[in-house]
Amino acid sequence: VQLQASGGGLAQPGGSLRLSCAASGSFFSIGTMNWYRQAPGKQRELVAHITDGGSANYIDSVKGRFTISRDNAKNTMYLRMNSLKPEDTAVYYCNAWVLTTRWSGKDFWGQGTLVTVSS
């Protein structure tokens, strides 16, 4: 199983970006999916997560600006980021709990995609 994150880049303050995280390989199903971020010199933090049923939660600093979603048919998760701020600058990682068989699961991580918010 591989998670491939994409969509990062440079955005101006107030701008928007959309991140994608696509799962590939052989697996039974995907459970909760998460977006984490790690800013320079800081610990990795959970930004948002979405269950397989579509319930989502966010950290306070991104509520109202970021939207997490998923397309289960495409095994892909998204993070729409609006009204970006310089403090959103970080490497963004996707993470998912994947049932590799009907009876066992494992945590998988994507490789990270850099988001830079600067004028």
Short mmCIF file of C-alpha atoms in Angstrom, two decimals:
data_model
loop_
_atom_site.label_atom_id
_atom_site.label_comp_id
_atom_site.label_asym_id
_atom_site.label_seq_id
_atom_site.Cartn_x
_atom_site.Cartn_y
_atom_site.Cartn_z
CA VAL A 1 0.00 0.00 0.00
CA GLN A 2 1.29 3.45 -0.91
CA LEU A 3 -0.07 6.90 -0.16
CA GLN A 4 0.93 9.57 -2.65
CA ALA A 5 0.48 13.19 -1.59
CA SER A 6 0.46 15.98 -4.13
CA GLY A 7 -0.73 19.53 -4.69
CA GLY A 8 1.65 21.55 -2.56
CA GLY A 9 3.39 24.65 -3.78
CA LEU A 10 3.71 28.37 -3.30
CA ALA A 11 0.65 30.46 -2.52
CA GLN A 12 0.19 34.08 -1.55
CA PRO A 13 -1.48 34.99 1.72
CA GLY A 14 -5.20 34.75 1.18
CA GLY A 15 -4.72 32.29 -1.63
CA SER A 16 -5.82 28.70 -2.03
CA LEU A 17 -4.35 25.28 -2.68
CA ARG A 18 -5.82 21.79 -2.87
CA LEU A 19 -3.86 18.80 -1.66
CA SER A 20 -4.59 15.25 -2.75
CA CYS A 21 -3.63 11.93 -1.23
CA ALA A 22 -4.15 8.84 -3.36
CA ALA A 23 -3.91 5.31 -2.01
CA SER A 24 -2.72 2.53 -4.26
CA GLY A 25 -1.92 -1.14 -3.90
CA SER A 26 -3.83 -4.10 -2.60
CA PHE A 27 -6.03 -3.64 0.45
CA PHE A 28 -9.47 -4.45 1.80
CA SER A 29 -10.63 -0.92 2.74
CA ILE A 30 -9.45 2.44 4.08
CA GLY A 31 -10.58 3.72 7.45
CA THR A 32 -9.95 7.13 8.92
CA MET A 33 -7.69 9.38 6.86
CA ASN A 34 -5.72 12.29 8.25
CA TRP A 35 -3.74 15.32 7.17
CA TYR A 36 -0.80 16.27 9.37
CA ARG A 37 1.65 19.12 8.95
CA GLN A 38 5.07 19.94 10.27
CA ALA A 39 6.39 23.47 10.18
CA PRO A 40 10.12 24.19 10.44
CA GLY A 41 11.30 23.72 14.00
CA LYS A 42 7.92 22.48 15.21
CA GLN A 43 6.36 19.15 16.00
CA ARG A 44 4.08 17.43 13.55
CA GLU A 45 0.44 18.23 14.25
CA LEU A 46 -2.85 16.73 13.15
CA VAL A 47 -4.67 19.25 10.98
CA ALA A 48 -7.83 17.39 10.03
CA HIS A 49 -9.24 13.91 9.81
CA ILE A 50 -12.15 12.26 8.07
CA THR A 51 -13.75 8.91 8.83
CA ASP A 52 -14.74 6.39 6.20
CA GLY A 53 -18.29 7.62 6.71
CA GLY A 54 -17.32 11.21 5.95
CA SER A 55 -17.31 12.76 9.43
CA ALA A 56 -14.62 15.42 9.65
CA ASN A 57 -12.83 17.35 12.36
CA TYR A 58 -10.28 20.16 12.29
CA ILE A 59 -7.86 21.94 14.56
CA ASP A 60 -9.12 25.35 15.60
CA SER A 61 -6.56 27.28 13.58
CA VAL A 62 -7.89 25.97 10.24
CA LYS A 63 -11.63 25.77 10.97
CA GLY A 64 -13.60 27.70 8.39
CA ARG A 65 -10.63 27.84 6.03
CA PHE A 66 -9.73 24.21 5.28
CA THR A 67 -12.05 21.48 4.05
CA ILE A 68 -11.16 17.79 4.14
CA SER A 69 -12.99 15.38 1.86
CA ARG A 70 -12.58 11.95 0.34
CA ASP A 71 -13.67 10.01 -2.70
CA ASN A 72 -13.89 6.39 -1.59
CA ALA A 73 -14.34 5.16 -5.16
CA LYS A 74 -10.99 6.72 -6.07
CA ASN A 75 -9.30 5.91 -2.74
CA THR A 76 -8.34 9.56 -2.56
CA MET A 77 -8.49 12.22 0.14
CA TYR A 78 -8.34 15.96 -0.40
CA LEU A 79 -7.59 19.06 1.62
CA ARG A 80 -8.94 22.30 0.22
CA MET A 81 -7.07 25.18 1.84
CA ASN A 82 -8.51 28.68 1.48
CA SER A 83 -7.51 32.01 3.01
CA LEU A 84 -4.00 30.71 3.48
CA LYS A 85 -1.77 32.37 6.05
CA PRO A 86 2.02 32.39 6.37
CA GLU A 87 1.66 30.24 9.48
CA ASP A 88 0.16 27.49 7.31
CA THR A 89 3.60 27.01 5.77
CA ALA A 90 4.65 23.43 6.44
CA VAL A 91 5.20 20.03 4.95
CA TYR A 92 1.80 18.35 4.80
CA TYR A 93 1.57 14.59 5.25
CA CYS A 94 -1.31 12.28 4.63
CA ASN A 95 -1.93 9.30 6.84
CA ALA A 96 -4.49 6.54 6.79
CA TRP A 97 -5.51 3.44 8.67
CA VAL A 98 -5.75 0.76 6.00
CA LEU A 99 -7.30 -2.64 6.40
CA THR A 100 -4.81 -4.73 4.47
CA THR A 101 -7.03 -7.77 4.98
CA ARG A 102 -10.52 -8.15 6.40
CA TRP A 103 -9.00 -8.85 9.82
CA SER A 104 -5.91 -6.69 10.11
CA GLY A 105 -4.90 -3.11 9.52
CA LYS A 106 -1.90 -0.87 9.52
CA ASP A 107 -1.05 2.81 9.61
CA PHE A 108 0.41 4.23 6.39
CA TRP A 109 2.04 7.59 5.62
CA GLY A 110 2.50 9.54 2.45
CA GLN A 111 5.78 11.22 1.58
CA GLY A 112 4.75 14.81 2.35
CA THR A 113 4.13 17.81 0.15
CA LEU A 114 5.49 21.29 0.89
CA VAL A 115 3.12 24.23 1.21
CA THR A 116 4.70 27.67 1.33
CA VAL A 117 2.57 30.74 1.96
CA SER A 118 4.46 33.92 1.21
CA SER A 119 4.11 37.16 -0.70
#
